[in-house]
Coordinates of C-alpha atoms and ligand atoms in Angstrom, one line a residue:
X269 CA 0.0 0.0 0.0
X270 CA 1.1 3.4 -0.7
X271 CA 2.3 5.5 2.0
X272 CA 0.5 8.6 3.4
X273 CA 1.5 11.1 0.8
X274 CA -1.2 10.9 -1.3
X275 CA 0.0 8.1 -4.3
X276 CA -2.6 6.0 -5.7
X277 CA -3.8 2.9 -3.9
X278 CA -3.3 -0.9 -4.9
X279 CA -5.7 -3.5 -5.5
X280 CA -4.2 -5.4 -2.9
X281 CA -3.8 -2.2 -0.4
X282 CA -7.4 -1.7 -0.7
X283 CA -8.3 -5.4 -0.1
X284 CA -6.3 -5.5 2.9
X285 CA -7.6 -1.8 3.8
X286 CA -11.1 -3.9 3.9
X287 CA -10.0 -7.5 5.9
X288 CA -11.5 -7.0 9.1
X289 CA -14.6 -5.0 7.8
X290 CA -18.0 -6.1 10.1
X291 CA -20.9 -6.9 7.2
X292 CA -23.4 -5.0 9.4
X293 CA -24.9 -0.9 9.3
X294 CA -22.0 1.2 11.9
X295 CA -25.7 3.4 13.2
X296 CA -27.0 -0.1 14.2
X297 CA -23.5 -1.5 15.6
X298 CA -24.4 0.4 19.2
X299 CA -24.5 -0.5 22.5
X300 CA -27.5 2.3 23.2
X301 CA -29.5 0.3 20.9
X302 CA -32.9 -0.2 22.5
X303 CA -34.4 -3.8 23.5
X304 CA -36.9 -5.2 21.5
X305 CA -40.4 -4.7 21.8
X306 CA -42.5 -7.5 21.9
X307 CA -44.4 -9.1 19.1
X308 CA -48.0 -9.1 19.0
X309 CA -49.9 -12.0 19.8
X310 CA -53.8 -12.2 19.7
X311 CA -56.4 -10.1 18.7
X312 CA -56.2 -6.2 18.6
X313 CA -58.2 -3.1 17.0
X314 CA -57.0 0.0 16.1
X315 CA -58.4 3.3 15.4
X316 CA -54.9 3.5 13.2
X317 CA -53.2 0.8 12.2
X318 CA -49.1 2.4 10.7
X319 CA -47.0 -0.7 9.1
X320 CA -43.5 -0.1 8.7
X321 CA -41.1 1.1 11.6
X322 CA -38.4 3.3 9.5
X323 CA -38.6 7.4 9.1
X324 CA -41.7 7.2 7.4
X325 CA -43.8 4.9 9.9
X326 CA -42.4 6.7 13.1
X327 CA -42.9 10.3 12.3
X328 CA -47.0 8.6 10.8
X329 CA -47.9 6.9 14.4
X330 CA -46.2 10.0 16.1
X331 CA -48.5 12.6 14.0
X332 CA -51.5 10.6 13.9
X333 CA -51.2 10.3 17.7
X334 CA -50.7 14.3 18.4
X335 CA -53.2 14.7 15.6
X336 CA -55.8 12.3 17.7
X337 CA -54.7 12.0 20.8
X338 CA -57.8 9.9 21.6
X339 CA -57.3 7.5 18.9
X340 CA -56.1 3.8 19.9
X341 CA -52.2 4.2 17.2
X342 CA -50.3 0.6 16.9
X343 CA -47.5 -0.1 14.7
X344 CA -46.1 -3.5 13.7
X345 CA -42.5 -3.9 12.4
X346 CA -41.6 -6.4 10.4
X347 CA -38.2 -6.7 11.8
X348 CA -36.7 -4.2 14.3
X349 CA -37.3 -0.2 14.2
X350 CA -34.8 1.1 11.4
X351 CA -34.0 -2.6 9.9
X352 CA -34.9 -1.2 6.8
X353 CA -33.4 2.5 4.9
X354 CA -33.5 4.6 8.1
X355 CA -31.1 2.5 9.6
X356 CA -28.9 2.4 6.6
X357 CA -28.4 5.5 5.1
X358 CA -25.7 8.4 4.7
X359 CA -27.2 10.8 6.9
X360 CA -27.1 13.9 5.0
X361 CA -30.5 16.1 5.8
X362 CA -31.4 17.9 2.7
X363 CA -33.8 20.6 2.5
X364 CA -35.7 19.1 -0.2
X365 CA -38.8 17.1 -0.2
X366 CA -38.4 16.4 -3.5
X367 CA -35.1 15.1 -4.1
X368 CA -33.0 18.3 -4.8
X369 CA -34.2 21.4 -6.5
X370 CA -33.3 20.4 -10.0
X371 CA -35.7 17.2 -9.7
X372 CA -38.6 19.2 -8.7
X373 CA -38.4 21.5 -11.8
X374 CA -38.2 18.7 -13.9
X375 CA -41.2 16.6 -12.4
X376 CA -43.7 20.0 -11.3
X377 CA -42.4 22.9 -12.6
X378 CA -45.7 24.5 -11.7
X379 CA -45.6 24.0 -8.1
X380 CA -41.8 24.7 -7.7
X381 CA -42.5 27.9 -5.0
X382 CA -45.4 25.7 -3.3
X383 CA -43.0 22.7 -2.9
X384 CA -40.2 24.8 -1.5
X385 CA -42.2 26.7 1.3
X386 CA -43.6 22.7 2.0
X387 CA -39.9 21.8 2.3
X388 CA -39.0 25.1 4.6
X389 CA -41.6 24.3 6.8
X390 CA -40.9 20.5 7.5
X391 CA -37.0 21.4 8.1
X392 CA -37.8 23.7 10.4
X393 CA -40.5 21.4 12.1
X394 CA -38.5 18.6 11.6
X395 CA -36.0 20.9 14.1
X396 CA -38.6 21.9 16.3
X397 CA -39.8 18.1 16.7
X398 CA -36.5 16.5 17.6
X399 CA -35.8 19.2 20.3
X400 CA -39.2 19.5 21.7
X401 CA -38.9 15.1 21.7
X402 CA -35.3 15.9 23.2
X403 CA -33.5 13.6 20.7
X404 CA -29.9 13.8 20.7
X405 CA -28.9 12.4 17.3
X406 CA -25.5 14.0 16.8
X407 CA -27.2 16.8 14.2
X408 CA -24.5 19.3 12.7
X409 CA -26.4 22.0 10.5
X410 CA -23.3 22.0 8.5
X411 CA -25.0 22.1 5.0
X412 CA -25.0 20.2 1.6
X413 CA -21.7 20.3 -0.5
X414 CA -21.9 19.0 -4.6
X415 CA -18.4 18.6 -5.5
X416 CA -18.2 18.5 -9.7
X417 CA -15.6 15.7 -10.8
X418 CA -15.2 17.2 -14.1
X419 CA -14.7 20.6 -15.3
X420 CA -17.2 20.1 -17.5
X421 CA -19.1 19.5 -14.7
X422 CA -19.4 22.9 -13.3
X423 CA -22.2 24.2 -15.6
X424 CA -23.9 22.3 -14.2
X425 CA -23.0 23.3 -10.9
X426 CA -23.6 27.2 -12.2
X427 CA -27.2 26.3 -13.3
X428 CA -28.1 24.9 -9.9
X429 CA -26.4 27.5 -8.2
X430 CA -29.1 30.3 -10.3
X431 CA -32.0 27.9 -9.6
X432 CA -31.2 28.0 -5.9
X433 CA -30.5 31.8 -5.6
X434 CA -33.9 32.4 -7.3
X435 CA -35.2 30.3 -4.5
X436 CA -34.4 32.0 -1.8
X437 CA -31.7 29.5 -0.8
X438 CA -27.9 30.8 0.9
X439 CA -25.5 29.3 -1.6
X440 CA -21.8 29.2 -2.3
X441 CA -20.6 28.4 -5.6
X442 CA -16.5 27.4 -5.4
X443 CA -14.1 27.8 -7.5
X444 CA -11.8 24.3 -7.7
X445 CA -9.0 26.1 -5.1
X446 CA -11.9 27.0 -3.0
X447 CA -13.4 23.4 -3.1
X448 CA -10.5 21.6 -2.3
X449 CA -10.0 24.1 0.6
X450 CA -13.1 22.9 2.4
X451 CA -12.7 19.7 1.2
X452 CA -9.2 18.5 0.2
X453 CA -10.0 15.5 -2.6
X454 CA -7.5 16.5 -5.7
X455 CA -11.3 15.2 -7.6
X456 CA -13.0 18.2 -6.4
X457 CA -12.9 20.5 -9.4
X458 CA -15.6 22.7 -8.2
X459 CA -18.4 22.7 -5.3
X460 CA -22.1 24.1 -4.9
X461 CA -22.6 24.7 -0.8
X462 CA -26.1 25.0 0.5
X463 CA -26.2 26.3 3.5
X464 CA -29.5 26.7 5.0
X465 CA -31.7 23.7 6.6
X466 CA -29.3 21.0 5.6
X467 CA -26.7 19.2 7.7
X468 CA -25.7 15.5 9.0
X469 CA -27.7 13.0 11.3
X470 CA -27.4 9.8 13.2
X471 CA -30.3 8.1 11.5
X472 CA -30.5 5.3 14.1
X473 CA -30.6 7.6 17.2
X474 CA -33.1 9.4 15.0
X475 CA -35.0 6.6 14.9
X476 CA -34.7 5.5 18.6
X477 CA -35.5 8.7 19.7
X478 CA -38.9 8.8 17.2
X479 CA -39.6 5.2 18.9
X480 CA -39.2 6.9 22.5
X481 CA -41.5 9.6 21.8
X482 CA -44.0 7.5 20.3
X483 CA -43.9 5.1 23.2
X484 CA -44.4 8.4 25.1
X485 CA -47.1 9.5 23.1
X486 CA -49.2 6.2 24.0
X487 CA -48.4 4.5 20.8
X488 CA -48.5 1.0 21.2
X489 CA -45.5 -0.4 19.2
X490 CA -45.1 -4.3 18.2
X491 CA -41.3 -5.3 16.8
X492 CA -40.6 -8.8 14.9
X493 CA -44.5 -8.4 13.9
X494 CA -44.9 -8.8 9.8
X495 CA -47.9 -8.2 8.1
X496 CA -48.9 -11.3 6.4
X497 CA -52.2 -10.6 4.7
X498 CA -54.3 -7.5 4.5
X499 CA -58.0 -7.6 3.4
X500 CA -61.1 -5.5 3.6
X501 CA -63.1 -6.3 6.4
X502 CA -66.7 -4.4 6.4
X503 CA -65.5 -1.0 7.8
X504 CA -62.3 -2.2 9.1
X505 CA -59.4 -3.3 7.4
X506 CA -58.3 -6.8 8.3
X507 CA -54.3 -7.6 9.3
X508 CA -52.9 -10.5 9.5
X509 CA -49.3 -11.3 11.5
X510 CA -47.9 -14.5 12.3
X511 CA -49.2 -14.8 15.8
X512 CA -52.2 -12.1 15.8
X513 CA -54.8 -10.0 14.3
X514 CA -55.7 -6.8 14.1
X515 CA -58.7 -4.8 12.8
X516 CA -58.1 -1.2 12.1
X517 CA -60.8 1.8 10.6
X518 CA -57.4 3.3 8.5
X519 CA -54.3 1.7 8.0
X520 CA -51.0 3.6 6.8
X521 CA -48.5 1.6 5.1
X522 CA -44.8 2.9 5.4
X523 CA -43.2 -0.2 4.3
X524 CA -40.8 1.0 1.7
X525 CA -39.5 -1.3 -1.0
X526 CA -41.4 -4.6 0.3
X527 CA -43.8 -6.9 -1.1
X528 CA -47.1 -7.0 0.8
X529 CA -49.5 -8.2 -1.6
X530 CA -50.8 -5.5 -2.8
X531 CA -49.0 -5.6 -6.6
X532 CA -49.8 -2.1 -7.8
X533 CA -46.8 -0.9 -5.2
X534 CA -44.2 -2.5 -6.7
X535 CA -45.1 -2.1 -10.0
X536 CA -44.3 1.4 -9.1
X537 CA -41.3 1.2 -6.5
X538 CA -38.4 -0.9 -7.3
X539 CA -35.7 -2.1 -5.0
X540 CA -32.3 -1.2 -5.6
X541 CA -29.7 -1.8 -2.9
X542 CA -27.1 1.1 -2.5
X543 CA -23.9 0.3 -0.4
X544 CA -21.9 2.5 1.9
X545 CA -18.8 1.6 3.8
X546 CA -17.6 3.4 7.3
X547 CA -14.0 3.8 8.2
X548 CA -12.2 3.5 11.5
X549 CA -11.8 6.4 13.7
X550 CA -9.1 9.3 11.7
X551 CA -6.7 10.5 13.9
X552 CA -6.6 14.3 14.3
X553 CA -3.4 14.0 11.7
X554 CA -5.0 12.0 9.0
X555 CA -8.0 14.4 9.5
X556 CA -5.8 17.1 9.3
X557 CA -4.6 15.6 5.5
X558 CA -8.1 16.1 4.1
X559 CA -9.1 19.7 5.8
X560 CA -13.1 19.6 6.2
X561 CA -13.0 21.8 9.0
X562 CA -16.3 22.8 8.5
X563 CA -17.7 18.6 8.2
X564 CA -20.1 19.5 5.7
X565 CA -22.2 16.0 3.7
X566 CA -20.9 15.8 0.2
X567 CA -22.0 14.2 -3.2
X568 CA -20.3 14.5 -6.2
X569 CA -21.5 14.5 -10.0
X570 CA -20.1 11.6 -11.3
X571 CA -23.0 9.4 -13.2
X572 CA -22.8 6.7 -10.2
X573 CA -22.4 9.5 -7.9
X574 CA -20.3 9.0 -4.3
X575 CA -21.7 10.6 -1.1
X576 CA -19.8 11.3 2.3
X577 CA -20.0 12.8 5.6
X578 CA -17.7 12.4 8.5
X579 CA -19.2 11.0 12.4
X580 CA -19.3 12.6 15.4
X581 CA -15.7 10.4 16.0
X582 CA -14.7 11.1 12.7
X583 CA -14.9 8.1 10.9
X584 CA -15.9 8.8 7.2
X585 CA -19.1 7.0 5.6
X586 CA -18.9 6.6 2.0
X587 CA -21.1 5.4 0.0
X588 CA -22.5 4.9 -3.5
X589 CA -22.6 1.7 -5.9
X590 CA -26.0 0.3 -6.7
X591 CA -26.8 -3.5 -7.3
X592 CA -30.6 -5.0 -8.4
X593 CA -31.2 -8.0 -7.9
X594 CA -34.2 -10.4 -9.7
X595 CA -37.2 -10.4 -7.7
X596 CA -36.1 -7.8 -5.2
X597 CA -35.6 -9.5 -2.2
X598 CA -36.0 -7.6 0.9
X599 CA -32.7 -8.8 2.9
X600 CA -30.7 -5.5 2.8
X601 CA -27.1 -7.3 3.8
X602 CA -27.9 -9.7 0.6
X603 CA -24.4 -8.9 0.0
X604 CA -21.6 -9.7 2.5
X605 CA -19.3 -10.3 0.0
X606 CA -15.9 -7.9 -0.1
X607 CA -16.6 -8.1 -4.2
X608 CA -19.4 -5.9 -4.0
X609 CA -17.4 -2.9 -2.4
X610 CA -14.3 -2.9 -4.4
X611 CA -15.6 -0.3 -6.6
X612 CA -16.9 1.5 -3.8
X613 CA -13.4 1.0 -1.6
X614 CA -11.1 1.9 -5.3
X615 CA -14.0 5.5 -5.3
X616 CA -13.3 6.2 -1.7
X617 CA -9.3 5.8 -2.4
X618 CA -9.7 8.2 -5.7
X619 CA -11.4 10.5 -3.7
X620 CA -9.1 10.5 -0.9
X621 CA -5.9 9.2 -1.7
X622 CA -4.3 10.7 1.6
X623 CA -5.9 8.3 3.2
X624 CA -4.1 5.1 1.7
X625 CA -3.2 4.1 5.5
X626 CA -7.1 4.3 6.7
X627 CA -9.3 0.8 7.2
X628 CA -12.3 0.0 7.1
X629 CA -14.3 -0.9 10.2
X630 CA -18.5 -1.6 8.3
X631 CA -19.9 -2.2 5.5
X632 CA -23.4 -2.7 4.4
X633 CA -26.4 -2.3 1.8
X634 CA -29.9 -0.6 2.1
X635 CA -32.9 -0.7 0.0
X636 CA -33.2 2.4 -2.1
X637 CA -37.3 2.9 -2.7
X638 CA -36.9 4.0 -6.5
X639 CA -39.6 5.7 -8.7
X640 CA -39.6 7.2 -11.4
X641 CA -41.0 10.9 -10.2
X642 CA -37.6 10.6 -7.5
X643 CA -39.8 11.6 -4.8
X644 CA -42.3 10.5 -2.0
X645 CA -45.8 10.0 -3.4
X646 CA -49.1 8.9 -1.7
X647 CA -51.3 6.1 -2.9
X648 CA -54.7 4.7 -1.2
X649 CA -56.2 1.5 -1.6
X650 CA -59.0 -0.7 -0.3
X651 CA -61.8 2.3 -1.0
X652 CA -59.2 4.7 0.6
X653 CA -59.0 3.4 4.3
X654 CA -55.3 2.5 3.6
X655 CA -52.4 5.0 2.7
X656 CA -49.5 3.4 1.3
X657 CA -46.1 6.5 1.4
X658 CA -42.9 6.0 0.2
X659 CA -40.2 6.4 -3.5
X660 CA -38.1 9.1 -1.8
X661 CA -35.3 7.1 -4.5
X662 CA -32.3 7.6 -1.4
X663 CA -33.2 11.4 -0.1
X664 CA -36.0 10.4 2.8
X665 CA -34.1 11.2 6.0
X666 CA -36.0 14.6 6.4
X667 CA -38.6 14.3 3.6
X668 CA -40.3 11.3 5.8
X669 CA -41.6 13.5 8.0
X670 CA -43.5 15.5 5.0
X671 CA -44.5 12.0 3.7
X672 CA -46.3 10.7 6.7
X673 CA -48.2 14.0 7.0
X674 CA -48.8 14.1 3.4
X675 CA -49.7 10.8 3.8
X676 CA -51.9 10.7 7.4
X677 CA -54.1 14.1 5.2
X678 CA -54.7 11.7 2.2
X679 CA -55.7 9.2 4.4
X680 CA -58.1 11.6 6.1
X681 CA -58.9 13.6 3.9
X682 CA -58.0 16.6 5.9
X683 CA -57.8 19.8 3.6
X684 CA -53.8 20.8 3.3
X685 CA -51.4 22.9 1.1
X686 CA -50.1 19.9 -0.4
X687 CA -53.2 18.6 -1.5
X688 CA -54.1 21.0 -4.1
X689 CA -50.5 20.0 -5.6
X690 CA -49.2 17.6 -8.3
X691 CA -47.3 15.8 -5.8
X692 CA -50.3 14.1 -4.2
X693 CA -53.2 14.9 -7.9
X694 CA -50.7 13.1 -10.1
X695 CA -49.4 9.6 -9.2
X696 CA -46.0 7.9 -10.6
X697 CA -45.6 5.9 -13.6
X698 CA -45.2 2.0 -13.8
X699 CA -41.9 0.8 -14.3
X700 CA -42.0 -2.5 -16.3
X701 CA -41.7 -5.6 -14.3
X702 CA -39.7 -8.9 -14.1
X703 CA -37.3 -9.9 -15.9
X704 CA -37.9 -6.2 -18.3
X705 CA -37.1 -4.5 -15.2
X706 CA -33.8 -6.8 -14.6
X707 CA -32.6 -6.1 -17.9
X708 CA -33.0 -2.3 -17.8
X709 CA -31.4 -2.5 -13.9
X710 CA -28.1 -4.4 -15.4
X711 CA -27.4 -2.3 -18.6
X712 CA -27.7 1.3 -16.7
X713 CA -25.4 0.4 -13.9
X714 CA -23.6 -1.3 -16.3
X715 CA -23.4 1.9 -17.9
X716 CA -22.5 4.2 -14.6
X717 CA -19.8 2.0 -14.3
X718 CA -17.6 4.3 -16.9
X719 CA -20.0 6.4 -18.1
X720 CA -18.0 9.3 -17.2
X721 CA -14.7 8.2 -18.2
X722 CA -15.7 6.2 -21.1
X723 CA -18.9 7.8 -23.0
X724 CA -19.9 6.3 -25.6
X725 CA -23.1 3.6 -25.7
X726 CA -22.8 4.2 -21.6
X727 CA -23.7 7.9 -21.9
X728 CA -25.6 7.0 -24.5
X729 CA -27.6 4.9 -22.5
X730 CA -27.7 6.9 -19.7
X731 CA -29.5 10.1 -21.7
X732 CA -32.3 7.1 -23.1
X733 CA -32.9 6.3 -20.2
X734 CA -33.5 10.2 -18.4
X735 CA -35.7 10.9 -21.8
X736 CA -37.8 8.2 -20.5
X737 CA -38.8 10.1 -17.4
X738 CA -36.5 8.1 -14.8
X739 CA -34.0 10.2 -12.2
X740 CA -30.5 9.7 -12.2
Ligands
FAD189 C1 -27.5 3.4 1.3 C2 -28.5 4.5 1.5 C3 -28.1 5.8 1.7 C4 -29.1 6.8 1.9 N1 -28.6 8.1 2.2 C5 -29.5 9.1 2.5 C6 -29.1 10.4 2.8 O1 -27.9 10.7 3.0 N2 -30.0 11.4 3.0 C7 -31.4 11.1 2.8 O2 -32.2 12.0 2.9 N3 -31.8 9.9 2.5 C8 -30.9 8.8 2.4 N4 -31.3 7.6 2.1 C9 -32.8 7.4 2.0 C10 -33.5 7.2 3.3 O3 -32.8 6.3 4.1 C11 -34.9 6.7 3.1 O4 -35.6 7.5 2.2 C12 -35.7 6.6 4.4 O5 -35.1 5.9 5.4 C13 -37.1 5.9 4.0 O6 -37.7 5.6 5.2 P1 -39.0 4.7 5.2 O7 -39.5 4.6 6.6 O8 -40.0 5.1 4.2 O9 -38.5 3.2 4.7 P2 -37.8 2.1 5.6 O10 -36.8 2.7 6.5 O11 -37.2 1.1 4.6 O12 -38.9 1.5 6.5 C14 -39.8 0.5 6.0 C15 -40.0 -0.5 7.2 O13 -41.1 -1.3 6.9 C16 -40.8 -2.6 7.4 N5 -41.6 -3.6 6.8 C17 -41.5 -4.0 5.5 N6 -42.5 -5.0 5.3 C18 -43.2 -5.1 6.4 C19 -44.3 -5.9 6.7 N7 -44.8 -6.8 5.9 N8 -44.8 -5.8 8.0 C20 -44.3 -4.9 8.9 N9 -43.2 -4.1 8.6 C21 -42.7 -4.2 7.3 C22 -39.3 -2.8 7.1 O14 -38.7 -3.7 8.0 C23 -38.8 -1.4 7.4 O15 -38.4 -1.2 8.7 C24 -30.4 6.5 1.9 C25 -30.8 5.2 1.7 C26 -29.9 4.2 1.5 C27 -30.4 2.8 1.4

């Protein structure tokens, strides 16, 4: 392996940079994780019935309960609370509900100024919520950092930097000196810095501390607790778990990528894993190679695009490589193989090759809720008396807690800004199924892998596949 100084790293460097690397989420590797609830067993009833303990589900049984503080609020999880994204994911808060600025023009240019206020408002609730619930999950406001790879790049940069201004939002462009200043990765050729209502989490203690307050709330919360079968039942809606029952006047479904029997969801969400790797501890020194005094989350513009943020011990997650697999199976640590990082291990070493002397300490995969609008829609079923919320497509840390609010008003029908809007009046598209959907999964990230270096049928590909309508 290369020494210190910055020369590239080996194959075998990076390999032995990964030997003793734990197959498992670092957020979840805690002592302070709680104990599990217990399942449910026999019959129950519900006036709201919230499946699904990630983001999404939490902030729902947590609203619905303030909302109606009278009403009877149970949640089942699958698994444990977080098992599935929430527990997995970078960490970086972003401001939008809508996956970025730039997504939102391209998906309801009409309601841009609507969909902005929406987002202002659940950051700075989203703030107000976790102090008011007293949960201490290591937040920095430190802002959102798009570091351009390529020269070519920063037009790109430049166009989102106008689009953002005109938005009211407190931007930095940089220059590549100034870039590499803040964040010292000889890739950095130019950087976009939002500064207002973005920053880093701890999505687990997040999520512990949304369990707590639930709990606190009078929310009755059941862990290792699957639903099996849902079916109309007169008024009621009729649940089935392995060891139980439960009847419930409106249930909200904040499962994310799974399959519950109901096929029109996954005809519209598809599961692609995304995989992110957490280093050891940096000393102060090694820190001290790569700057980031000021800690900020970063993604850059490359077509697969790498994301990063440092911990409160400063360890660095990095993440970024997609995999699909046929029929979308729901076990997020599918892959324990050290295969499946190497691209993302040679990326983190390109990015940082100061680093050469760091190892890795986790590594791990999460479901990535994909749609084709790239944001967090509504849809009811069973005559409206279930709500089923979820394709944020990777940018759902903050924008949950919008969803499950969007979501508890549709399945209300309580009159609110967002439902005069696009986002809940038009639905997202169908993305073809089976073995059509497998084919179209391989080729594109097939084709990130090199798009940028190599062009050709990659980028070719790539630009087919964004005329059709999909986010990259
Ligand atoms: C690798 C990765 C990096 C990411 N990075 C970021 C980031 O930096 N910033 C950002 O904003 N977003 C990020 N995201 C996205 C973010 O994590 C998600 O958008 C968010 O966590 C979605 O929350 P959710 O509650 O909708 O889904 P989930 O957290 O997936 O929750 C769904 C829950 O439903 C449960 N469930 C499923 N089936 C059943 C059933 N039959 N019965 C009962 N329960 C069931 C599951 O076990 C799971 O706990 C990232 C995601 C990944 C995977």
């Amino acid at each position: 392996m290369a020494s210190a100084a910055g020369t590239k790293v080996s194959t075998s460097g990076a390999a032995a940079a990964f030997e003793k690397v734990k197959f498992f989420p670092y957020w979840l590797d805690n002592p302070a994780a709680p104990a599990a609830l217990p399942g449910l067993k026999g019959q129950y009833t519900a006036d709201v019935l919230v499946v699904g303990g990630g983001f999404t589900g939490l902030w729902a049984a947590i609203k619905a309960k303030e909302r109606y503080p009278h009403f009877k609020v149970v949640l089942i999880e699958a698994g444990r609370i977080a098992y599935g994204a929430s527990g997995r994911p970078c960490g970086i808060i972003s401001t939008s509900i809508m996956h970025g600025l730039q997504n939102a023009a391209r998906v309801f240019p009409n309601d841009i100024d609507q969909l902005e206020e929406l987002g202002r408002i659940n950051l700075d609730g989203f703030k107000r919520d976790l102090e008011r619930f007293q949960i201490d999950a290591d937040i920095e406001w430190n802002g959102e950092f798009t570091a351009a790879i390529d020269s070519a790049h920063f037009p790109i940069l430049e166009e989102d930097y106008a689009l953002h201004l005109q938005h009211g939002h407190e931007m930095v462009l940089l220059n590549q000196e100034q870039a590499q200043a803040e964040i010292n990765s000889p890739l950095f050729q130019g950087a976009l810095w939002g500064k207002n209502r973005s920053g880093t989490i701890h999505p687990a203690k997040l999520a512990w501390g949304l369990r707590s307050a639930a709990l606190k709330l009078g929310v009755q919360i059941f862990e290792n607790t699957p639903l099996q079968r849902i079916s109309d039942h007169s008024d009621n809606l009729k649940i089935a778990t392995p060891e139980g029952e439960i009847l419930a006047a409106k249930v909200f479904l904040g499962t994310g990528v799974a399959n519950i029997g109901i096929p029109d969801i996954n005809r519209r969400v598809m599961n692609v894993l995304d995989h992110i790797v957490a280093t050891e501890p940096l000393t102060e020194e090694q820190l001290s190679r790569i700057g980031w005094k000021n800690r900020q989350g970063f993604y850059d513009t490359r077509t697969q695009l790498n994301y990063g943020r440092l911990t409160k011990d400063n360890r660095i997650i990095f993440g970024g490589s997609v995999t699909y697999h046929y029929g979308e199976p729901l076990d997020p640590d599918l892959n324990r193989q050290a295969g499946t990082y190497q691209g993302l291990i040679q990326a983190f070493f390109a990015t940082f090759p100061q680093l050469s002397d760091v190892k890795f300490s986790h590594a791990w995969g999460g479901p990535i809720d994909y749609c084709s609008r790239g944001s967090v829609f509504a849809r009811q079923y069973f005559s409206g008396k279930a709500v089923y919320v979820a394709g944020y497509t990777g940018f759902g840390v903050a924008a949950s807690r919008f969803g499950a609010s969007m979501g508890l008003n549709t399945l209300f029908g309580t009159d609110s800004p967002e439902q005069h809007l696009d986002i809940v009046k038009k639905g997202t598209a169908y993305i073809p199924p089976g073995i059509l959907r497998w084919i179209g999964a391989k080729i594109t990230f097939i084709a990130f892998d090199g798009a940028d270096a190599e062009g050709g049928w990659k980028r070719a590909w790539i630009k087919f596949v964004k005329s059709l309508g999909f986010p990259m």
